[in-house]
mmCIF file with all atom_site columns, C-alpha atoms in Angstrom:
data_model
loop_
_atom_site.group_PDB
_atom_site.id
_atom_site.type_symbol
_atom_site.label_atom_id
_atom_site.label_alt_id
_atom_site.label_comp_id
_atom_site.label_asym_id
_atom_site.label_entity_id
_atom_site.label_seq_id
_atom_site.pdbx_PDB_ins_code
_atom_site.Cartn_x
_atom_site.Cartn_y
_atom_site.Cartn_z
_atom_site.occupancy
_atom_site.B_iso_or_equiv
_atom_site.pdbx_formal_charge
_atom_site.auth_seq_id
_atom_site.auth_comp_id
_atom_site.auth_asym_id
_atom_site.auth_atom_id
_atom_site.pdbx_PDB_model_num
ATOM 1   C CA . UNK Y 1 1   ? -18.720 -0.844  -25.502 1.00 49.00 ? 1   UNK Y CA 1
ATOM 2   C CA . UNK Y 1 2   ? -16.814 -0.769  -28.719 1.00 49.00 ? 2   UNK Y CA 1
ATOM 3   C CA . UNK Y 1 3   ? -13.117 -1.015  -28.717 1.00 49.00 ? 3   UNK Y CA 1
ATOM 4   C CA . UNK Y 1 4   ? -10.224 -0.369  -31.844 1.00 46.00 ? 4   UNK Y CA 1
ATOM 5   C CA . UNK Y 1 5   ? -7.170  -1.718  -31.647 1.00 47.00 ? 5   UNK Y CA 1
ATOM 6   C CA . UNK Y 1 6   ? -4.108  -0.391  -32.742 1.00 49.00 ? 6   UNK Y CA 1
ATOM 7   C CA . UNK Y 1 7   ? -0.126  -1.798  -33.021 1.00 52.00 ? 7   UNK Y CA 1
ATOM 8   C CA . UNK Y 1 8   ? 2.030   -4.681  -34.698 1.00 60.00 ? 8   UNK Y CA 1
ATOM 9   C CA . UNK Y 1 9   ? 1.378   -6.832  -31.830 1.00 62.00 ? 9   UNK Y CA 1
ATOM 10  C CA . UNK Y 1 10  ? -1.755  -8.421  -33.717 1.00 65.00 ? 10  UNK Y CA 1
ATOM 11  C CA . UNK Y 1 11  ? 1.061   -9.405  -36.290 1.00 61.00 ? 11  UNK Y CA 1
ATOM 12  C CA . UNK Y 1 12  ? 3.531   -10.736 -33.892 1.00 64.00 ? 12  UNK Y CA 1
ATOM 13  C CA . UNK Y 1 13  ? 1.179   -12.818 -31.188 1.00 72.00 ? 13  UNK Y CA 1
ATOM 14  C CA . UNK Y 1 14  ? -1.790  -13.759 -33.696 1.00 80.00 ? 14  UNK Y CA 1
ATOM 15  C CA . UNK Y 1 15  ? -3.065  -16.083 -31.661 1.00 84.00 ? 15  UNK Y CA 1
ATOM 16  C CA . UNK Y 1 16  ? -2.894  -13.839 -28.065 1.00 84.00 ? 16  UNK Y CA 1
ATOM 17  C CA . UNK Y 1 17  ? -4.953  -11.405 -30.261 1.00 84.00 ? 17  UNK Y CA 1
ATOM 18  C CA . UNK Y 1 18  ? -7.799  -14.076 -30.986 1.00 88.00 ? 18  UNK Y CA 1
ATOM 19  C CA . UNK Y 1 19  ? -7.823  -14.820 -27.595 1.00 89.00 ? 19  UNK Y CA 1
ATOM 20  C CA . UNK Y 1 20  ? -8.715  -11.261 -26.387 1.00 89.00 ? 20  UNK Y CA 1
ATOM 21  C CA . UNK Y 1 21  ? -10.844 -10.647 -29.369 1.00 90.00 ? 21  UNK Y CA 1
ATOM 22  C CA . UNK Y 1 22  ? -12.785 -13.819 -28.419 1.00 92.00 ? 22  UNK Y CA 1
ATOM 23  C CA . UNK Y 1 23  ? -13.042 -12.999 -24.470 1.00 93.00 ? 23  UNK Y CA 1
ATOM 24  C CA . UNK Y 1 24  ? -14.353 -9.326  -25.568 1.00 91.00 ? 24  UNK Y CA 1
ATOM 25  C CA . UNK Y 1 25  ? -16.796 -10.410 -28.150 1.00 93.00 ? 25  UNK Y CA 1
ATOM 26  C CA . UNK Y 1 26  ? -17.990 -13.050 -25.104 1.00 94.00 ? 26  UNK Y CA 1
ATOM 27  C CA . UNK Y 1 27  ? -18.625 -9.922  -23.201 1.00 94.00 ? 27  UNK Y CA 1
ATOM 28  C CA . UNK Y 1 28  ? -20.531 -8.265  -25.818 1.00 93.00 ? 28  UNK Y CA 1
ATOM 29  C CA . UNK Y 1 29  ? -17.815 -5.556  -26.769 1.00 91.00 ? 29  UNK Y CA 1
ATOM 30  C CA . UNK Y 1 30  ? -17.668 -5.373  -30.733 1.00 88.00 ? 30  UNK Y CA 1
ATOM 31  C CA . UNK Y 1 31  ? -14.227 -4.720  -31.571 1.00 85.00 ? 31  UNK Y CA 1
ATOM 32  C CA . UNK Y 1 32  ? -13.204 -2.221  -34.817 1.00 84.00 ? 32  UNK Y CA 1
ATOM 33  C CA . UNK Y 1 33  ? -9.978  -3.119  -35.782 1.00 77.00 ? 33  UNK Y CA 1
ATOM 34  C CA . UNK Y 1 34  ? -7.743  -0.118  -37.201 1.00 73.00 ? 34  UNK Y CA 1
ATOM 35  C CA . UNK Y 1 35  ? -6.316  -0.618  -40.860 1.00 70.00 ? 35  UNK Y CA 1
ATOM 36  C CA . UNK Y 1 36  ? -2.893  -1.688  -39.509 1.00 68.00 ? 36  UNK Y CA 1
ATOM 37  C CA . UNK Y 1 37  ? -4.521  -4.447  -37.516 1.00 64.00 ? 37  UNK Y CA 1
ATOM 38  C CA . UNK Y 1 38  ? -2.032  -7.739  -38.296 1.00 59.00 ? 38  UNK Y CA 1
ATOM 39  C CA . UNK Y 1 39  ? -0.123  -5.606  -40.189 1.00 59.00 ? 39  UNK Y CA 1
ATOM 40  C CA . UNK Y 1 40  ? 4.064   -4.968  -39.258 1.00 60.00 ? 40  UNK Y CA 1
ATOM 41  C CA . UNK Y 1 41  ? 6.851   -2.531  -40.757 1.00 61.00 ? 41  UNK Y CA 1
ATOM 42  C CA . UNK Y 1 42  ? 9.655   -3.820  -37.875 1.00 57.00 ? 42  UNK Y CA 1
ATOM 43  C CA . UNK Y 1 43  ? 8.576   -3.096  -34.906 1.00 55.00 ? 43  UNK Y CA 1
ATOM 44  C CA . UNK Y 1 44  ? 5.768   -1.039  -35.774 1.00 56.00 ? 44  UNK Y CA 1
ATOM 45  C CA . UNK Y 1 45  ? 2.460   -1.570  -37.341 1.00 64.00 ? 45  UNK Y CA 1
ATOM 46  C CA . UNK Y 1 46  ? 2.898   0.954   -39.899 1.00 64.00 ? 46  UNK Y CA 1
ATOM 47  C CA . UNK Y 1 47  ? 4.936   3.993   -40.916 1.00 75.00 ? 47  UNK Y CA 1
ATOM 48  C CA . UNK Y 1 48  ? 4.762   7.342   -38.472 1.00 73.00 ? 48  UNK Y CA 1
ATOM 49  C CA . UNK Y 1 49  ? 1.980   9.125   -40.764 1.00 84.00 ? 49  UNK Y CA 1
ATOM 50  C CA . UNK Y 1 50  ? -0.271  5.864   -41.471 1.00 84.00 ? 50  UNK Y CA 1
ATOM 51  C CA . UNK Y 1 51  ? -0.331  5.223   -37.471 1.00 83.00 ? 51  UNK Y CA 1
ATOM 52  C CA . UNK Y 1 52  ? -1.686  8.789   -36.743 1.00 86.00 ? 52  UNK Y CA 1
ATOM 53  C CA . UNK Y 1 53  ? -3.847  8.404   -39.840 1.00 90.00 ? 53  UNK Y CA 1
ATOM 54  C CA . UNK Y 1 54  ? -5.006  5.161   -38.734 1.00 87.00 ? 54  UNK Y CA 1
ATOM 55  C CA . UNK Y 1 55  ? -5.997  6.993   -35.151 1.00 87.00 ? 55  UNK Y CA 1
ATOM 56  C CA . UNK Y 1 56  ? -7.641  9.734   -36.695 1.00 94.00 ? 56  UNK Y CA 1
ATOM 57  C CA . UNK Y 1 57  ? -9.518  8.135   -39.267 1.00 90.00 ? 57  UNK Y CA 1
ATOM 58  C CA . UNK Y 1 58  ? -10.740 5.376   -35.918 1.00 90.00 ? 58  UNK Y CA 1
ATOM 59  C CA . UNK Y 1 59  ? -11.602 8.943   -33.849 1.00 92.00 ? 59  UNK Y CA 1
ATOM 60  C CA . UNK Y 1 60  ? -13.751 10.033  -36.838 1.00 95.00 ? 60  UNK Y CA 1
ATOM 61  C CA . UNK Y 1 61  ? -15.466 7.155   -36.441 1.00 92.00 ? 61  UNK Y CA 1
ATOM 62  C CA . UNK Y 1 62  ? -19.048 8.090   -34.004 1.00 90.00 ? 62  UNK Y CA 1
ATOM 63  C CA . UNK Y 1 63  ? -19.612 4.204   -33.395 1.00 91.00 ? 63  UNK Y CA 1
ATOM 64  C CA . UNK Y 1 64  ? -16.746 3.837   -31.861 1.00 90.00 ? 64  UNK Y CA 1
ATOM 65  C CA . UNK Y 1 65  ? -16.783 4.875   -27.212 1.00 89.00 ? 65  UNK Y CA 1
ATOM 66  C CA . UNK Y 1 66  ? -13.505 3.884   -26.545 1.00 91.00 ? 66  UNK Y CA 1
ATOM 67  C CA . UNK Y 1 67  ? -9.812  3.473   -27.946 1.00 90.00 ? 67  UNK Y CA 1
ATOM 68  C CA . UNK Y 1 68  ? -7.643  1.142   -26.270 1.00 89.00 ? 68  UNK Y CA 1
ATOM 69  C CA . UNK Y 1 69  ? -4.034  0.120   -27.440 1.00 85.00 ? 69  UNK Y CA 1
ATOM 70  C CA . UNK Y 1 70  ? -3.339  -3.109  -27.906 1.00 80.00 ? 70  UNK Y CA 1
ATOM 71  C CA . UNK Y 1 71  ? -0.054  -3.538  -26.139 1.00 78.00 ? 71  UNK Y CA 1
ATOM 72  C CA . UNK Y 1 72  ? 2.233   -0.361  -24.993 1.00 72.00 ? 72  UNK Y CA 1
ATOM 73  C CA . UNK Y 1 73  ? 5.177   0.298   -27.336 1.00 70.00 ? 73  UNK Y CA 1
ATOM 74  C CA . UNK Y 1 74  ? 8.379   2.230   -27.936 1.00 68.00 ? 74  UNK Y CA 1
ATOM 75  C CA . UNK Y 1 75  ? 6.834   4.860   -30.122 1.00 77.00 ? 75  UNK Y CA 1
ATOM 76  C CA . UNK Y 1 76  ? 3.698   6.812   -29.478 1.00 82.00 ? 76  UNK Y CA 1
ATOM 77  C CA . UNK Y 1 77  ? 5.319   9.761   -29.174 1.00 84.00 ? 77  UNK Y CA 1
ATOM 78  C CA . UNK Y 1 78  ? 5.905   10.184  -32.883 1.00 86.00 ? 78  UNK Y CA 1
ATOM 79  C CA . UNK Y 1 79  ? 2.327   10.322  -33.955 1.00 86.00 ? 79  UNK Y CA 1
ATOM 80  C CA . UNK Y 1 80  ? 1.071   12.603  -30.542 1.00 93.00 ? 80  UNK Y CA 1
ATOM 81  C CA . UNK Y 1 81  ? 2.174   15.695  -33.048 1.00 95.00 ? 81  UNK Y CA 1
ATOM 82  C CA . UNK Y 1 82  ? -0.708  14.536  -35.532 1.00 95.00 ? 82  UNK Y CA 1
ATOM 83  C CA . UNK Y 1 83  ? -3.682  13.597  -34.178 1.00 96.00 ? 83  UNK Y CA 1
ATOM 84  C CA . UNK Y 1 84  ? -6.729  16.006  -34.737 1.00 97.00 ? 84  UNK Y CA 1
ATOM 85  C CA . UNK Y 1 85  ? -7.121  17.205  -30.956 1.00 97.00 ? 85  UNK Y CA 1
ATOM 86  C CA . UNK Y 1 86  ? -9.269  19.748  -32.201 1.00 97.00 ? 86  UNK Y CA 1
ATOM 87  C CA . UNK Y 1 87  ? -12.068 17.172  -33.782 1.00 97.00 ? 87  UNK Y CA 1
ATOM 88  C CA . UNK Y 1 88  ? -11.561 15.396  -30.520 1.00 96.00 ? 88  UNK Y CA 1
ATOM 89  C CA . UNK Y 1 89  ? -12.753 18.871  -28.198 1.00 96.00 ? 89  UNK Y CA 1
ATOM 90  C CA . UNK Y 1 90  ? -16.018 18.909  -29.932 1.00 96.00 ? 90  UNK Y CA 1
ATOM 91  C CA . UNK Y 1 91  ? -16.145 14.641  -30.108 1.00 96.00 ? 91  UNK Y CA 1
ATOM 92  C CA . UNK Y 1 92  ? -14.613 13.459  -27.085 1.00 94.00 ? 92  UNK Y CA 1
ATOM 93  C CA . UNK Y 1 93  ? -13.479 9.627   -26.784 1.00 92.00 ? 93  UNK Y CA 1
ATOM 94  C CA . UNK Y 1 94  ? -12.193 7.489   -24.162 1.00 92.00 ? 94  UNK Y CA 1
ATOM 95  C CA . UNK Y 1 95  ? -8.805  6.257   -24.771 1.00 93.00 ? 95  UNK Y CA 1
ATOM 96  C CA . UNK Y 1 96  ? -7.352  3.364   -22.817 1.00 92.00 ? 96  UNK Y CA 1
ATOM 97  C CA . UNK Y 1 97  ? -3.287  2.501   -22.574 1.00 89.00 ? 97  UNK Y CA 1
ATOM 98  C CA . UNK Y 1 98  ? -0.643  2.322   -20.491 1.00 86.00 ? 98  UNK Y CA 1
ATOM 99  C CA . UNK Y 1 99  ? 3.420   1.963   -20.689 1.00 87.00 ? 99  UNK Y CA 1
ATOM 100 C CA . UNK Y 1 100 ? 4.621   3.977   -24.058 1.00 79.00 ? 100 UNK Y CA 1
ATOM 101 C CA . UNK Y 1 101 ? 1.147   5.361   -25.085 1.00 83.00 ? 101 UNK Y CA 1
ATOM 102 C CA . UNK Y 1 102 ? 1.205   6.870   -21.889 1.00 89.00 ? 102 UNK Y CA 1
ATOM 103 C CA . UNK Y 1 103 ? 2.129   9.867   -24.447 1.00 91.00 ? 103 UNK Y CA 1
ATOM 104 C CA . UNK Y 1 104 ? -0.648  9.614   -26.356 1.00 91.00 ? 104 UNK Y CA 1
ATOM 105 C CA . UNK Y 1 105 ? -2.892  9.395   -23.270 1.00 94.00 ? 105 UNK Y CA 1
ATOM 106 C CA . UNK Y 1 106 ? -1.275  12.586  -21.510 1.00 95.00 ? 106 UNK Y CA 1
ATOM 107 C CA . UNK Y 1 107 ? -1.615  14.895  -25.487 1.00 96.00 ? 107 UNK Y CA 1
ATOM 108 C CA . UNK Y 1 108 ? -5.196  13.805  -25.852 1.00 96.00 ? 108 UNK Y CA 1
ATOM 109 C CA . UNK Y 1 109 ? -5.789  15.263  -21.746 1.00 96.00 ? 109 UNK Y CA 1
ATOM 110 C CA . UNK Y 1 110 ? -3.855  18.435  -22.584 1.00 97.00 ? 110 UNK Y CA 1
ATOM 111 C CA . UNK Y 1 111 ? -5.173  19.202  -25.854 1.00 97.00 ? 111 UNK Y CA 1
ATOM 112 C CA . UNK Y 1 112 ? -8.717  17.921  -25.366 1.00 97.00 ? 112 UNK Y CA 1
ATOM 113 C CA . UNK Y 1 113 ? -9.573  17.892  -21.958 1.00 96.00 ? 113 UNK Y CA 1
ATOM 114 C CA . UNK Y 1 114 ? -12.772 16.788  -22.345 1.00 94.00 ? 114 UNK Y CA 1
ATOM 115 C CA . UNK Y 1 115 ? -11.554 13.469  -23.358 1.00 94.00 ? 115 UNK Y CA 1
ATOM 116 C CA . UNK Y 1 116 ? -11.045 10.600  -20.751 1.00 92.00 ? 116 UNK Y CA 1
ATOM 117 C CA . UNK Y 1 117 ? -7.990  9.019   -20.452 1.00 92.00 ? 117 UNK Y CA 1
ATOM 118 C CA . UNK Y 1 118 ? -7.515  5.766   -18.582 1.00 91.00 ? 118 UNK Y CA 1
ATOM 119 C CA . UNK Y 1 119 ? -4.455  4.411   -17.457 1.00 90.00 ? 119 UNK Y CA 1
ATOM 120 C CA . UNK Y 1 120 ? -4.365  0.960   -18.825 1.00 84.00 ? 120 UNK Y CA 1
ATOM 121 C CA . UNK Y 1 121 ? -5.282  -2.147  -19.342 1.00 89.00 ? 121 UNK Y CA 1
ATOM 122 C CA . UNK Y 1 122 ? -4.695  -2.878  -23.153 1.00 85.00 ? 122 UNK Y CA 1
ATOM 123 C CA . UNK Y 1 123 ? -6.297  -5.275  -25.317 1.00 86.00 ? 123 UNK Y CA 1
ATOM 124 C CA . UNK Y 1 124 ? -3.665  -8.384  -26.138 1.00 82.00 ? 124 UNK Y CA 1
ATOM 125 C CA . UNK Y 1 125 ? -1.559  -7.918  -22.823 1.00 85.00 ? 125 UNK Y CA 1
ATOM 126 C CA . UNK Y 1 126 ? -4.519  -7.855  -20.435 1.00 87.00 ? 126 UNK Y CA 1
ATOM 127 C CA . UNK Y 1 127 ? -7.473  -9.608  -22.151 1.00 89.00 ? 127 UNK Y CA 1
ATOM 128 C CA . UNK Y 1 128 ? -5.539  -11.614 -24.641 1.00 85.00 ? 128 UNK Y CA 1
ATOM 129 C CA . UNK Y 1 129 ? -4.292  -13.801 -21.035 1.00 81.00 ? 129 UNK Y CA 1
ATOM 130 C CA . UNK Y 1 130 ? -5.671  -17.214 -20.585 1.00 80.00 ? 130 UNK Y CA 1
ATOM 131 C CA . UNK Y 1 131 ? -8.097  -17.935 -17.936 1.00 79.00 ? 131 UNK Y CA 1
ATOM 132 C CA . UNK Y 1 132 ? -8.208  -17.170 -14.868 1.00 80.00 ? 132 UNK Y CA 1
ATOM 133 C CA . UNK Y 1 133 ? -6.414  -14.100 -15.494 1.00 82.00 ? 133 UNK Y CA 1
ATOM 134 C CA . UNK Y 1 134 ? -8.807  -11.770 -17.210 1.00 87.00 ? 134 UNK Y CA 1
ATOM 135 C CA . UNK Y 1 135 ? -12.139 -11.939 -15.585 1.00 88.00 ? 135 UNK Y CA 1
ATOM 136 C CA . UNK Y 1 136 ? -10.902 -10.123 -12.588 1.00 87.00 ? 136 UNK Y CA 1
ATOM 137 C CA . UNK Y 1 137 ? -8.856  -7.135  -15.098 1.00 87.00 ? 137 UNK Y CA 1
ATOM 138 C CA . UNK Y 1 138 ? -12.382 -7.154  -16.793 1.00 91.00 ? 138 UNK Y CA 1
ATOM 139 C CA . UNK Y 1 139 ? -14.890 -6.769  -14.181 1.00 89.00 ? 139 UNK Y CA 1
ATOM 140 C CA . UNK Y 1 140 ? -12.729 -3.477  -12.778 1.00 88.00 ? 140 UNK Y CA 1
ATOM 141 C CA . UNK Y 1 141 ? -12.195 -2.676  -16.435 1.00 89.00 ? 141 UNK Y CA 1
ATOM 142 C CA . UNK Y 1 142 ? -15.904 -2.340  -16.512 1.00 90.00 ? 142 UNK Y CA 1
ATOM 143 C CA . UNK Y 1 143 ? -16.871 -0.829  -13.769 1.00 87.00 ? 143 UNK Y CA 1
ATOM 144 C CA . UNK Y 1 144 ? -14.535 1.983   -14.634 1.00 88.00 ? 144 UNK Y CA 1
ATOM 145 C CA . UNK Y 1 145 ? -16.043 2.800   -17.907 1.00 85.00 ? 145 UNK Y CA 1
ATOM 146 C CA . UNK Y 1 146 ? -19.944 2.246   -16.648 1.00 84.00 ? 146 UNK Y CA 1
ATOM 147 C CA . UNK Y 1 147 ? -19.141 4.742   -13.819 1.00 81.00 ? 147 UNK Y CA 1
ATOM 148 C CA . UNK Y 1 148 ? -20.978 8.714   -14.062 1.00 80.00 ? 148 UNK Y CA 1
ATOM 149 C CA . UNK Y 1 149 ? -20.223 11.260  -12.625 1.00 76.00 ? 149 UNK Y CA 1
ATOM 150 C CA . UNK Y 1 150 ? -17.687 11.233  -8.873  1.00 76.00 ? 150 UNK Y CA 1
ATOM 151 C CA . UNK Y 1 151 ? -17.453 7.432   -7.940  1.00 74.00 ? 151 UNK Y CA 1
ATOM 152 C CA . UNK Y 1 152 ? -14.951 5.683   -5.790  1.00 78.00 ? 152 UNK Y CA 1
ATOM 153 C CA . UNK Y 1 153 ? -14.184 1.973   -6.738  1.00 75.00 ? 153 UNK Y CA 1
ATOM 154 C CA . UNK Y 1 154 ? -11.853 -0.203  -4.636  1.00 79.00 ? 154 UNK Y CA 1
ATOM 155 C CA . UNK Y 1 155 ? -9.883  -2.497  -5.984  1.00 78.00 ? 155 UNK Y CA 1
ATOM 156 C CA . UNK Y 1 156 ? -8.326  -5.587  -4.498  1.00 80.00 ? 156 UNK Y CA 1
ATOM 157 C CA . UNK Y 1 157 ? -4.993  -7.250  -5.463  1.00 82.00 ? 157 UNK Y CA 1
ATOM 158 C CA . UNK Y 1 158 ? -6.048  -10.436 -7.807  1.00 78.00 ? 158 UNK Y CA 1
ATOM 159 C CA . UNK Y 1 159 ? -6.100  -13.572 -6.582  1.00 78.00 ? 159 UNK Y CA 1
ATOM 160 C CA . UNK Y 1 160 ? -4.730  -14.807 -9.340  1.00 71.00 ? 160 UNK Y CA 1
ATOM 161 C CA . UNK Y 1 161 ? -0.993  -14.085 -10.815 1.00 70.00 ? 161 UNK Y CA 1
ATOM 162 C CA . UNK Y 1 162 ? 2.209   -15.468 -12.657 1.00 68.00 ? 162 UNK Y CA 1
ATOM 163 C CA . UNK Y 1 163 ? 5.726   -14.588 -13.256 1.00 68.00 ? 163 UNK Y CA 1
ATOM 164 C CA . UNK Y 1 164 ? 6.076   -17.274 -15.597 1.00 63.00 ? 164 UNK Y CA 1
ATOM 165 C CA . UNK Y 1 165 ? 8.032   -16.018 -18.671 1.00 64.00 ? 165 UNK Y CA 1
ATOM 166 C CA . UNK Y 1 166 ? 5.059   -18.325 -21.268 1.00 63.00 ? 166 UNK Y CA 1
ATOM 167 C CA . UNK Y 1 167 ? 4.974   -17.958 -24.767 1.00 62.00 ? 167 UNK Y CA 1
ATOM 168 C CA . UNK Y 1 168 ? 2.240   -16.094 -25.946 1.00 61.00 ? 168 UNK Y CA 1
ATOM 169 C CA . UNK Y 1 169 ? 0.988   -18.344 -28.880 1.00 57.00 ? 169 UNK Y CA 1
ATOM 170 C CA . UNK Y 1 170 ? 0.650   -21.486 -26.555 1.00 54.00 ? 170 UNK Y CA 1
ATOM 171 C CA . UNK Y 1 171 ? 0.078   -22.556 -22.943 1.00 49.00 ? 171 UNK Y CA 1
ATOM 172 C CA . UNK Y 1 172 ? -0.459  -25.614 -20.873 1.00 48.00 ? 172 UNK Y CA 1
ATOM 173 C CA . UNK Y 1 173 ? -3.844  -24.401 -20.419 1.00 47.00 ? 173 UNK Y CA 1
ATOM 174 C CA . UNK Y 1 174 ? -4.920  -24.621 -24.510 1.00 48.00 ? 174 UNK Y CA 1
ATOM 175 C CA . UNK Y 1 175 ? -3.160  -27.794 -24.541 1.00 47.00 ? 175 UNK Y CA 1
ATOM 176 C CA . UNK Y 1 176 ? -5.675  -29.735 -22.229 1.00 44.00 ? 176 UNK Y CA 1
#
């Protein structure tokens, strides 16, 4: 599996973003980083146009399977307008999100339908968690994107959660 990443969120939780990087790369997933990767213009990786540019030039790419945002947002919706859905019905992708790039995920189904869209999890807010937390998000994650064809895969609630509000840069955990 190959993965891009896309967002500021590699510029604001550097660390978080190493994490997830190196618990991908464990699992032999190469990970293409977009353009704006650690990159930030406020709360955004980059300006409306170099965000959708950044997307298209990453769906262009034919080593990449699947695009997966690296954290939600508050934006997507400005760049949905200027993605090239019409490279993407004769080159379909998987694209992985959830929260604000719902948008994006609900465009790329309308305008391409042969795409598939999953409904989350996204790189630095699911595998960018310290241990135990990702293995389980993984192993479904997986199972997901490996499956052809109908398939039914149940899921059970993790055995493993927090509602600790931690900083992202450093844990208890790192500190042992």
């Amino acid at each position: 599996m190959v993965f891009i990443l896309l967002t500021s969120i590699t510029n604001l939780s550097p660390e978080r973003f190493k994490r997830a990087k190196n618990f991908l790369e464990a699992k032999r997933v190469v990970l293409v980083a977009g353009n704006l990767t650690g990159k930030r213009d406020f709360y955004r990786s980059g300006s409306i146009n170099q965000r959708a540019a950044e997307i298209n030039q990453l769906i262009y790419d034919d080593t990449i399977d699947i695009i997966m945002s690296t954290i939600g947002g508050t934006n997507t919706n400005s760049v949905v307008p200027y993605i090239d859905y019409s490279y993407l019905k004769r080159h379909p992708e998987t694209f992985v999100s959830y929260s604000d790039t719902t948008a994006l995920l609900l465009a790329v189904k309308a305008k391409a339908p042969n795409c598939r869209v999953l409904y989350g999890p996204a790189l630095v807010a699911s595998f960018g968690e310290w241990m135990p937390y990702t293995e389980q998000p993984w192993s479904y994650f997986k199972k997901v994107c490996t499956a052809t064809g109908d398939f039914i895969i149940k899921f059970k609630a993790s055995k493993f959660w927090s509602d600790e509000k931690a900083n992202w840069e450093t844990h208890e955990y790192e500190k042992k």
